[in-house]
Coordinates of C-alpha atoms and ligand atoms in Angstrom, one line a residue:
M1397 CA 92.2 131.1 124.4
G1398 CA 91.9 133.8 121.9
N1399 CA 93.6 133.6 118.5
Y1400 CA 97.1 135.1 118.8
Q1401 CA 100.2 135.2 116.7
S1402 CA 103.4 134.1 118.5
F1403 CA 106.9 135.3 118.0
I1404 CA 110.1 133.4 119.2
G1405 CA 113.6 134.4 118.9
L1406 CA 116.6 132.4 120.4
E1407 CA 119.9 133.4 121.7
V1408 CA 122.2 130.3 121.7
H1409 CA 125.5 130.1 123.3
I1410 CA 128.0 127.6 122.2
H1411 CA 131.4 126.8 123.6
L1412 CA 134.0 126.7 120.7
L1413 CA 136.4 123.8 120.6
T1414 CA 139.6 125.8 121.1
K1415 CA 142.5 124.3 123.1
T1416 CA 142.9 127.5 125.1
K1417 CA 140.5 130.3 126.4
V1418 CA 139.5 133.2 124.3
F1419 CA 141.8 135.9 125.8
C1420 CA 144.5 134.0 127.6
G1421 CA 146.5 130.8 127.4
C1422 CA 144.5 128.7 130.0
P1423 CA 143.3 125.3 128.9
S1424 CA 139.7 125.4 127.6
S1425 CA 138.6 122.0 128.8
F1426 CA 135.5 120.9 130.7
G1427 CA 135.9 119.7 134.3
G1428 CA 139.2 119.8 136.2
E1429 CA 139.7 120.6 139.8
P1430 CA 138.0 124.0 140.5
N1431 CA 140.2 127.0 139.9
T1432 CA 143.0 125.2 138.3
H1433 CA 142.5 126.5 134.7
V1434 CA 143.0 130.0 135.6
C1435 CA 145.5 132.9 135.4
P1436 CA 145.5 136.6 136.2
V1437 CA 143.8 137.5 132.8
C1438 CA 140.7 135.2 133.1
M1439 CA 140.6 136.0 136.9
G1440 CA 140.3 139.6 136.0
Y1441 CA 143.4 140.9 138.0
P1442 CA 144.0 144.6 137.5
G1443 CA 146.6 145.6 134.9
V1444 CA 146.6 142.5 132.7
L1445 CA 146.0 142.5 129.1
P1446 CA 143.9 140.2 127.0
S1447 CA 145.0 138.9 123.6
L1448 CA 142.7 137.4 121.1
N1449 CA 142.7 133.7 120.4
R1450 CA 142.7 133.6 116.5
E1451 CA 141.4 130.1 116.4
A1452 CA 138.3 131.1 118.3
M1453 CA 137.8 133.9 115.8
R1454 CA 138.2 131.3 113.0
L1455 CA 135.8 128.9 114.4
G1456 CA 133.3 131.7 115.1
C1457 CA 133.5 132.9 111.5
M1458 CA 133.2 129.4 110.2
V1459 CA 129.9 128.9 112.0
A1460 CA 128.8 132.3 111.0
R1461 CA 129.5 131.5 107.3
A1462 CA 127.7 128.1 107.6
L1463 CA 124.8 130.1 108.7
D1464 CA 125.1 132.3 105.6
C1465 CA 126.2 135.4 107.6
T1466 CA 128.3 138.1 106.3
I1467 CA 131.6 138.7 107.9
P1468 CA 132.2 142.4 108.2
E1469 CA 135.3 144.4 106.9
A1470 CA 136.4 144.9 110.5
T1471 CA 135.1 143.3 113.8
W1472 CA 136.0 144.4 117.3
F1473 CA 135.1 143.9 121.0
E1474 CA 133.2 145.9 123.5
R1475 CA 133.0 145.8 127.3
K1476 CA 129.6 145.0 128.6
Q1477 CA 129.4 146.3 132.2
Y1478 CA 127.6 144.4 134.9
F1479 CA 128.4 143.1 138.3
Y1480 CA 128.3 139.4 139.0
P1481 CA 130.4 137.3 141.3
D1482 CA 131.3 134.9 138.4
M1483 CA 132.7 137.8 136.3
T1484 CA 135.5 139.2 138.3
K1485 CA 136.3 142.2 136.0
N1486 CA 132.8 143.4 136.5
Y1487 CA 132.5 143.5 132.7
Q1488 CA 132.4 141.0 130.0
I1489 CA 134.3 141.3 126.8
S1490 CA 131.8 140.8 124.2
Q1491 CA 130.8 142.2 120.7
F1492 CA 128.0 144.8 120.2
A1493 CA 128.5 147.1 117.2
S1494 CA 130.4 144.9 114.9
P1495 CA 129.4 141.1 115.5
L1496 CA 131.7 138.8 113.4
G1497 CA 128.7 137.4 111.6
Q1498 CA 125.7 139.4 110.4
Q1499 CA 122.3 138.6 108.7
G1500 CA 122.3 135.0 107.8
R1501 CA 119.8 132.1 107.9
L1502 CA 119.4 128.6 109.0
D1503 CA 116.9 126.4 107.2
V1504 CA 115.3 124.0 109.6
E1505 CA 113.7 120.8 108.2
G1506 CA 112.6 117.7 109.9
R1507 CA 110.1 115.9 112.1
S1508 CA 108.7 116.9 115.4
G1509 CA 106.6 114.0 116.7
E1510 CA 104.0 113.6 113.9
R1511 CA 104.5 117.0 112.3
M1512 CA 106.8 117.9 109.6
I1513 CA 108.5 121.3 110.1
K1514 CA 110.2 123.3 107.3
K1515 CA 111.1 126.8 108.2
R1516 CA 113.7 129.4 107.3
V1517 CA 115.0 131.2 110.4
R1518 CA 116.8 134.5 109.9
I1519 CA 120.0 134.9 111.9
K1520 CA 120.4 138.4 113.2
E1521 CA 124.0 138.0 114.3
C1522 CA 126.8 135.9 115.7
H1523 CA 129.2 137.4 118.2
L1524 CA 132.2 136.2 120.1
E1525 CA 132.5 136.7 123.9
E1526 CA 134.0 135.2 127.0
D1527 CA 132.1 132.8 129.2
A1528 CA 131.6 133.5 133.0
G1529 CA 132.7 131.3 135.8
K1530 CA 130.4 129.0 137.6
M1531 CA 128.7 129.5 141.0
I1532 CA 127.9 126.4 143.1
H1533 CA 125.4 126.9 145.9
T1534 CA 125.6 124.4 148.7
G1535 CA 123.5 125.0 151.7
T1536 CA 124.5 128.4 153.2
V1537 CA 127.6 128.9 151.1
S1538 CA 128.2 129.8 147.5
L1539 CA 131.4 128.6 145.9
L1540 CA 133.0 129.9 142.8
D1541 CA 134.9 128.0 140.1
Y1542 CA 136.6 130.1 137.4
N1543 CA 137.7 127.3 135.2
R1544 CA 134.9 128.3 132.8
A1545 CA 135.6 132.0 133.0
G1546 CA 137.1 133.2 129.7
M1547 CA 136.3 130.2 127.6
A1548 CA 135.3 131.1 124.0
L1549 CA 131.6 131.5 123.5
L1550 CA 129.8 132.2 120.3
E1551 CA 126.4 133.7 120.7
I1552 CA 123.9 133.2 117.8
V1553 CA 120.9 135.4 117.8
T1554 CA 118.0 134.7 115.6
E1555 CA 115.2 137.1 114.4
P1556 CA 111.8 136.3 116.1
D1557 CA 110.8 134.0 113.2
M1558 CA 109.7 130.9 115.0
E1559 CA 106.1 130.3 116.2
T1560 CA 106.0 127.3 118.3
G1561 CA 108.0 125.4 121.0
E1562 CA 108.4 122.6 118.5
E1563 CA 110.0 124.7 115.9
A1564 CA 112.5 126.2 118.5
E1565 CA 113.3 122.8 119.6
L1566 CA 114.1 121.6 116.1
F1567 CA 116.1 124.8 115.5
I1568 CA 118.4 124.0 118.5
R1569 CA 118.8 120.4 117.5
Q1570 CA 119.7 121.3 114.0
L1571 CA 122.0 124.1 115.0
R1572 CA 123.7 121.5 117.4
R1573 CA 124.1 119.1 114.5
L1574 CA 125.5 122.0 112.4
V1575 CA 128.3 123.0 114.8
R1576 CA 129.2 119.4 115.5
Y1577 CA 129.5 118.8 111.7
L1578 CA 131.8 121.7 111.5
G1579 CA 133.9 120.6 114.5
A1580 CA 133.3 124.0 115.9
S1581 CA 131.7 122.8 119.2
D1582 CA 130.7 119.5 120.8
G1583 CA 127.3 121.0 121.3
S1584 CA 126.8 119.0 124.6
M1585 CA 123.9 120.4 126.4
E1586 CA 124.5 118.3 129.5
E1587 CA 128.0 119.8 129.9
G1588 CA 126.7 123.3 129.1
S1589 CA 128.5 123.6 125.8
L1590 CA 125.2 124.7 124.3
R1591 CA 122.8 126.9 126.2
A1592 CA 119.8 128.9 125.1
D1593 CA 117.8 131.9 126.0
A1594 CA 114.3 131.9 124.5
N1595 CA 112.4 135.1 123.8
V1596 CA 108.7 135.0 123.2
S1597 CA 105.9 137.3 122.7
I1598 CA 102.3 137.0 121.4
N1599 CA 99.9 139.5 119.8
T1600 CA 96.7 139.8 117.9
P1601 CA 97.4 138.5 114.3
G1602 CA 98.7 141.3 112.1
A1603 CA 99.6 143.6 115.0
G1604 CA 103.4 142.7 115.0
L1605 CA 105.6 141.8 117.9
G1606 CA 104.3 141.8 121.4
K1607 CA 105.9 142.5 124.7
K1608 CA 108.6 140.0 125.0
V1609 CA 109.5 137.6 127.8
E1610 CA 112.9 136.0 128.0
I1611 CA 113.3 132.5 129.4
K1612 CA 116.9 132.2 130.4
N1613 CA 119.5 129.5 130.6
L1614 CA 117.7 126.5 129.1
N1615 CA 120.0 123.6 129.1
S1616 CA 118.0 121.1 127.1
S1617 CA 116.1 121.4 123.8
R1618 CA 113.2 119.8 125.4
F1619 CA 112.9 122.5 128.0
V1620 CA 113.0 125.1 125.2
R1621 CA 110.0 123.5 123.8
L1622 CA 108.3 123.1 127.1
G1623 CA 109.1 126.5 128.4
L1624 CA 108.0 128.3 125.2
N1625 CA 104.7 126.5 124.9
Y1626 CA 104.1 127.1 128.6
E1627 CA 104.8 130.9 128.1
I1628 CA 102.6 131.2 124.9
A1629 CA 99.7 129.7 126.9
R1630 CA 100.4 131.9 129.9
Q1631 CA 100.6 135.0 127.9
G1632 CA 97.4 134.1 126.1
E1633 CA 95.5 133.8 129.3
L1634 CA 96.7 137.2 130.3
L1635 CA 95.6 138.8 127.2
D1636 CA 92.3 137.0 127.3
A1637 CA 91.7 138.5 130.8
G1638 CA 92.4 142.0 129.4
K1639 CA 95.7 142.2 131.2
T1640 CA 99.2 143.0 129.7
V1641 CA 102.3 141.0 129.7
T1642 CA 105.1 142.3 131.9
Q1643 CA 108.4 142.5 129.9
E1644 CA 110.7 140.4 132.1
T1645 CA 113.2 137.6 132.4
R1646 CA 111.9 134.3 133.6
L1647 CA 113.4 130.8 134.4
W1648 CA 112.1 127.4 133.6
N1649 CA 111.4 125.4 136.8
E1650 CA 111.8 121.8 135.6
N1651 CA 110.3 120.4 138.8
R1652 CA 107.1 122.3 138.6
D1653 CA 106.9 122.5 134.8
Q1654 CA 106.4 126.3 134.7
T1655 CA 108.2 129.5 134.1
E1656 CA 108.9 131.8 137.0
P1657 CA 109.9 135.4 137.2
M1658 CA 113.6 136.1 137.7
R1659 CA 114.2 139.8 137.1
Q1660 CA 112.9 142.8 135.0
K1661 CA 115.2 142.9 132.1
E1662 CA 117.9 145.4 131.7
N1663 CA 118.3 147.0 128.3
A1664 CA 121.4 147.7 126.3
Q1665 CA 121.9 151.2 127.8
D1666 CA 122.2 149.5 131.3
Y1667 CA 125.2 147.7 130.1
R1668 CA 127.1 150.8 128.9
Y1669 CA 128.8 149.1 126.1
F1670 CA 132.1 150.7 125.0
P1671 CA 134.9 149.6 122.7
E1672 CA 137.4 147.4 124.5
P1673 CA 140.5 149.5 124.6
D1674 CA 143.0 146.5 125.2
L1675 CA 142.2 144.6 122.0
P1676 CA 142.9 145.7 118.5
V1677 CA 140.2 145.8 115.8
F1678 CA 140.3 142.5 113.9
V1679 CA 140.5 142.9 110.2
P1680 CA 139.8 139.5 108.4
D1681 CA 142.1 139.5 105.4
A1682 CA 141.8 137.4 102.3
A1683 CA 143.9 134.6 103.6
F1684 CA 141.8 134.4 106.8
R1685 CA 138.6 134.5 104.8
N1686 CA 139.8 131.8 102.4
R1687 CA 140.8 129.6 105.4
V1688 CA 137.2 129.9 106.8
E1689 CA 135.6 129.1 103.5
A1690 CA 137.9 126.2 102.9
S1691 CA 136.8 124.6 106.2
L1692 CA 133.1 124.6 105.4
V1693 CA 132.2 120.9 105.1
E1694 CA 129.0 119.7 103.3
L1695 CA 126.2 120.7 105.7
P1696 CA 123.7 118.3 107.0
L1697 CA 120.6 119.2 105.0
V1698 CA 122.6 119.1 101.8
R1699 CA 124.1 115.8 102.6
I1700 CA 120.7 114.2 103.6
A1701 CA 119.4 115.2 100.2
R1702 CA 122.5 113.8 98.4
F1703 CA 122.2 110.6 100.3
Q1704 CA 118.7 110.1 99.1
E1705 CA 119.7 110.9 95.5
T1706 CA 123.0 109.2 95.2
Y1707 CA 122.3 106.1 97.2
G1708 CA 118.6 105.8 96.7
L1709 CA 118.0 105.8 100.5
A1710 CA 114.7 106.6 102.1
A1711 CA 114.5 110.1 103.6
E1712 CA 114.2 108.6 107.2
H1713 CA 117.4 106.5 106.8
A1714 CA 119.4 109.4 105.2
E1715 CA 118.4 111.6 108.1
I1716 CA 119.5 109.0 110.6
L1717 CA 122.8 108.4 108.9
C1718 CA 123.5 112.0 108.6
E1719 CA 122.7 112.9 112.2
E1720 CA 126.4 112.6 113.1
K1721 CA 129.1 113.4 110.6
G1722 CA 131.2 110.5 111.8
E1723 CA 128.5 108.0 111.0
A1724 CA 127.8 109.6 107.6
D1725 CA 131.5 109.5 106.7
Y1726 CA 131.7 105.9 107.9
F1727 CA 128.8 104.9 105.7
E1728 CA 130.3 106.5 102.6
A1729 CA 133.6 105.0 103.2
A1730 CA 132.1 101.4 103.5
V1731 CA 129.9 101.8 100.5
A1732 CA 132.8 103.1 98.3
E1733 CA 134.9 100.1 99.5
A1734 CA 132.1 97.6 98.8
V1735 CA 131.8 99.0 95.2
R1736 CA 135.6 98.8 94.7
L1737 CA 135.3 95.1 95.8
G1738 CA 132.7 94.5 93.0
A1739 CA 129.3 95.3 94.5
A1740 CA 126.9 97.5 92.5
R1741 CA 126.3 100.8 94.2
E1742 CA 122.5 100.7 94.3
D1743 CA 122.8 97.3 96.0
A1744 CA 125.8 98.1 98.3
A1745 CA 124.2 101.2 99.7
P1746 CA 121.0 99.9 101.1
R1747 CA 122.8 96.7 102.4
T1748 CA 125.3 98.8 104.2
A1749 CA 122.6 101.1 105.7
K1750 CA 120.7 98.2 106.9
L1751 CA 123.6 96.4 108.5
L1752 CA 124.8 99.6 110.1
L1753 CA 121.4 100.8 111.5
S1754 CA 119.9 97.6 112.5
E1755 CA 122.7 95.2 113.3
I1756 CA 125.9 97.2 114.2
R1757 CA 123.9 99.7 116.2
R1758 CA 122.3 96.8 118.2
L1759 CA 125.6 94.9 118.6
M1760 CA 127.8 97.8 119.6
A1761 CA 127.8 99.4 123.1
K1762 CA 126.1 102.7 122.9
G1763 CA 129.1 104.7 123.8
A1764 CA 131.3 103.0 121.3
Y1765 CA 128.7 103.4 118.6
A1766 CA 128.4 107.2 119.3
A1767 CA 132.2 107.5 118.7
L1768 CA 131.9 106.1 115.3
T1769 CA 134.0 107.7 112.5
A1770 CA 135.5 106.3 109.3
E1771 CA 139.0 106.3 110.9
A1772 CA 138.2 104.7 114.3
P1773 CA 140.8 102.1 114.8
P1774 CA 139.8 98.5 114.9
D1775 CA 140.5 98.0 118.7
R1776 CA 137.9 100.8 119.4
F1777 CA 135.5 99.9 116.7
P1778 CA 136.2 96.4 115.3
V1779 CA 133.8 96.7 112.3
T1780 CA 135.8 99.0 110.3
P1781 CA 134.3 100.4 107.0
G1782 CA 136.7 98.0 105.1
R1783 CA 135.6 95.0 107.0
L1784 CA 131.9 95.8 106.6
A1785 CA 132.5 96.4 102.9
V1786 CA 133.9 92.9 102.6
I1787 CA 130.7 91.4 104.1
V1788 CA 128.4 93.7 102.0
S1789 CA 130.2 92.9 98.7
L1790 CA 130.1 89.1 99.4
A1791 CA 126.3 89.4 100.3
A1792 CA 125.6 91.6 97.4
R1793 CA 127.2 89.1 95.0
G1794 CA 125.2 86.2 96.6
K1795 CA 128.3 84.7 98.2
L1796 CA 127.2 85.1 101.8
T1797 CA 123.8 84.5 103.2
G1798 CA 122.0 87.3 105.1
K1799 CA 122.1 85.1 108.3
N1800 CA 125.8 84.5 108.0
A1801 CA 126.4 88.2 107.3
K1802 CA 125.0 89.0 110.7
Q1803 CA 126.8 86.2 112.4
C1804 CA 130.0 87.4 110.8
L1805 CA 129.4 90.9 112.3
E1806 CA 128.8 89.4 115.6
A1807 CA 132.1 87.5 115.4
I1808 CA 134.1 90.5 114.2
I1809 CA 132.9 92.5 117.2
A1810 CA 133.7 89.6 119.6
E1811 CA 137.0 88.7 118.1
N1812 CA 138.3 91.8 116.3
R1813 CA 139.4 89.7 113.3
E1814 CA 139.1 90.0 109.5
P1815 CA 135.8 88.8 108.0
L1816 CA 137.4 86.5 105.3
D1817 CA 139.3 84.7 108.0
I1818 CA 136.1 84.2 110.0
I1819 CA 134.1 83.2 107.0
A1820 CA 136.7 80.6 106.0
E1821 CA 137.2 79.2 109.4
R1822 CA 133.4 78.7 110.0
G1823 CA 132.7 77.4 106.4
W1824 CA 130.3 80.3 105.6
E1825 CA 131.6 80.7 102.0
Q1826 CA 129.0 80.1 99.4
I1827 CA 129.2 76.8 97.6
T1828 CA 129.5 77.4 93.9
D1829 CA 131.0 74.0 93.1
L1830 CA 128.8 72.3 90.5
E1831 CA 129.7 68.8 91.6
T1832 CA 128.7 69.4 95.2
I1833 CA 125.4 71.1 94.4
G1834 CA 124.6 68.5 91.9
K1835 CA 125.0 65.8 94.4
A1836 CA 122.8 67.6 96.9
A1837 CA 120.2 68.1 94.1
R1838 CA 120.2 64.4 93.3
A1839 CA 119.7 63.5 97.0
V1840 CA 116.6 65.7 96.9
Y1841 CA 115.5 64.1 93.7
A1842 CA 115.6 60.7 95.4
A1843 CA 113.8 61.9 98.5
E1844 CA 111.1 64.0 96.8
T1845 CA 109.8 61.7 94.0
D1846 CA 106.2 62.9 94.5
A1847 CA 107.1 66.6 94.2
F1848 CA 109.1 65.9 91.0
R1849 CA 106.2 64.0 89.5
A1850 CA 103.8 66.8 90.4
V1851 CA 106.0 69.4 88.9
R1852 CA 106.3 67.6 85.5
E1853 CA 102.5 67.2 85.4
A1854 CA 101.8 70.8 86.4
G1855 CA 104.0 71.9 83.4
A1856 CA 101.5 70.6 81.0
E1857 CA 98.4 72.4 82.5
G1858 CA 98.5 75.9 81.1
Q1859 CA 98.7 79.1 83.1
S1860 CA 97.6 77.9 86.6
G1861 CA 99.9 74.8 86.1
E1862 CA 102.8 77.1 85.4
K1863 CA 102.2 78.9 88.6
R1864 CA 102.2 75.6 90.5
R1865 CA 105.3 74.5 88.6
R1866 CA 107.1 77.6 89.8
T1867 CA 106.1 77.0 93.4
L1868 CA 107.2 73.4 93.4
T1869 CA 110.5 74.3 91.7
A1870 CA 111.2 76.9 94.4
F1871 CA 110.3 74.3 97.1
L1872 CA 112.7 71.8 95.6
T1873 CA 115.5 74.5 95.3
G1874 CA 114.9 75.4 98.9
K1875 CA 115.5 71.7 99.8
V1876 CA 118.9 71.8 98.1
L1877 CA 119.7 75.1 100.0
A1878 CA 118.7 73.6 103.2
A1879 CA 120.8 70.4 102.6
T1880 CA 123.9 72.6 102.2
G1881 CA 123.2 74.7 105.3
G1882 CA 122.0 77.6 103.2
R1883 CA 125.4 77.8 101.5
A1884 CA 124.7 76.6 98.0
D1885 CA 124.5 79.3 95.3
P1886 CA 120.8 79.6 94.8
E1887 CA 121.1 80.1 91.1
I1888 CA 123.1 77.0 90.5
A1889 CA 120.8 75.0 92.8
A1890 CA 117.8 76.2 90.8
R1891 CA 119.6 75.2 87.6
K1892 CA 120.3 71.7 89.0
I1893 CA 116.7 71.2 90.0
E1894 CA 115.5 72.3 86.5
E1895 CA 117.9 69.9 84.9
L1896 CA 116.4 67.0 87.0
I1897 CA 112.9 68.1 86.2
A1898 CA 113.7 68.0 82.5
G1899 CA 115.2 64.6 83.0
V1900 CA 118.8 65.5 82.0
Ligands
ADP1268 P1 117.5 142.6 123.8 O1 118.1 143.9 123.5 O2 116.4 142.7 124.8 O3 118.5 141.5 124.0 P2 117.3 141.9 121.0 O4 116.7 142.8 120.1 O5 118.8 141.7 121.1 O6 116.7 142.2 122.5 O7 116.7 140.4 120.7 C1 117.1 139.3 121.6 C2 116.2 138.1 121.0 O8 114.9 138.4 121.3 C3 116.3 137.9 119.6 O9 116.5 136.6 119.4 C4 115.1 138.5 119.0 O10 114.7 137.8 117.8 C5 114.1 138.3 120.2 N1 113.0 139.2 120.2 C6 113.1 140.6 120.2 N2 112.0 141.3 120.4 C7 111.1 140.1 120.4 C8 109.6 140.1 120.6 N3 109.0 141.2 120.7 N4 109.0 139.0 120.6 C9 109.8 137.8 120.5 N5 111.1 137.8 120.4 C10 111.8 138.9 120.3
ZN1269 ZN1 143.5 132.4 131.9
MG1270 MG1 120.4 141.2 123.0

């Protein structure tokens, strides 16, 4: 294939997490018996009036601001005319001339397979619109379910700044992470809460944008990658053969791993946009803007950087912990509590991360782990941040062995009880009592006379002897620990052994 430059722009639709639909009071929840979440407004009966759901406007503006977009002085709605059975009014209320968010950006940063991607993608606009109903085709009949009709959708449109399927896939994944962080959408691609149309063109380098093809309705970020890379190759072959690319809309066929033509694309004129006469212009006042700004939480990339800086975590661990806001919040709550209980932060943080990512993740059922938040009640998630902090702080102060820490987590999950009760009951507390450890050390002394003699002789043999002396001392200390089931304080055990070596 010749050398071409490729251009990718995405249009991503996300369902906003409002209780009700965007222009009526029907519930905005996924599922439900078909055609039960409907009313004359969202069914498009003649003569009914829409009214704007301000919460949808607030959530939309919040996402727009998180994407660094400008919110205009005034924003309004247009009618976008087209006929489709799942859109009973024969027009969709959308935004055209005054999208609620304009000219922003999303920095995308992360790994795609082996490659690191770091890219700034400009956001052209974000606009609010209503979703269509759902058509279900079964054999010879097509059924219509209008439960989804009128649900609040935010469409986010990028500039054609991406170049590969991998970049577009990462963009989608990080946009999803962002809207979940904000609590603006659940971002579930399986349930259709996040859908993408992907636009792609190629051209000889330096010649600017090519003729674009739009791949519609991609419902997984993987299909976005596969579809785009397929199109880039297909268009390259056309240009190689001296042909031109037809500007059209295509669909990804997941069974045949290829894009297929759907229709020649209509353009803006075809839709005959005109201002929606039944809805007033929305003027975001200072109070509204302040409310939007106040709800902007710390965003994922910023948080990942802070986790590395503040807690000394590896980039990879910081990224995993920050994938879901709930898990990141949980982690910070547990570390803060462990520090309050006396652990040093640079010690508590890696211990907490390790137990969370390797042990708790493994021990908890997948669904339960996914619902992790700092506030999850113990009957849903028995390892609360407070309970984990008790374990971490004991381990950090050398009062609980690593093995017992893991066993304690298992017991908490199985029994939903307090770690201190479990530790006391099973006798896992560390032994710091001098008398008990001294007795164990003397027993080792009696059993290991050869080793004790060797250690004393080695002490007199200079540098190599010193190394041997240390090895033997560690061996003898290990014997004391073993004799106490690993519970003796290692420092005290070592001291007792040193005393016996010195003949005290
Ligand atoms: P349309 O009017 O066909 O919907 P827009 O200008 O609204 O086109 O752009 C829709 C999406 O297509 C945007 O994400 C934009 O970045 C992208 N896009 C536009 N032109 C091209 C092109 N020539 N090549 C690749 N992507 C493009
Ligand atoms: Zn309704
Ligand atoms: Mg468009």
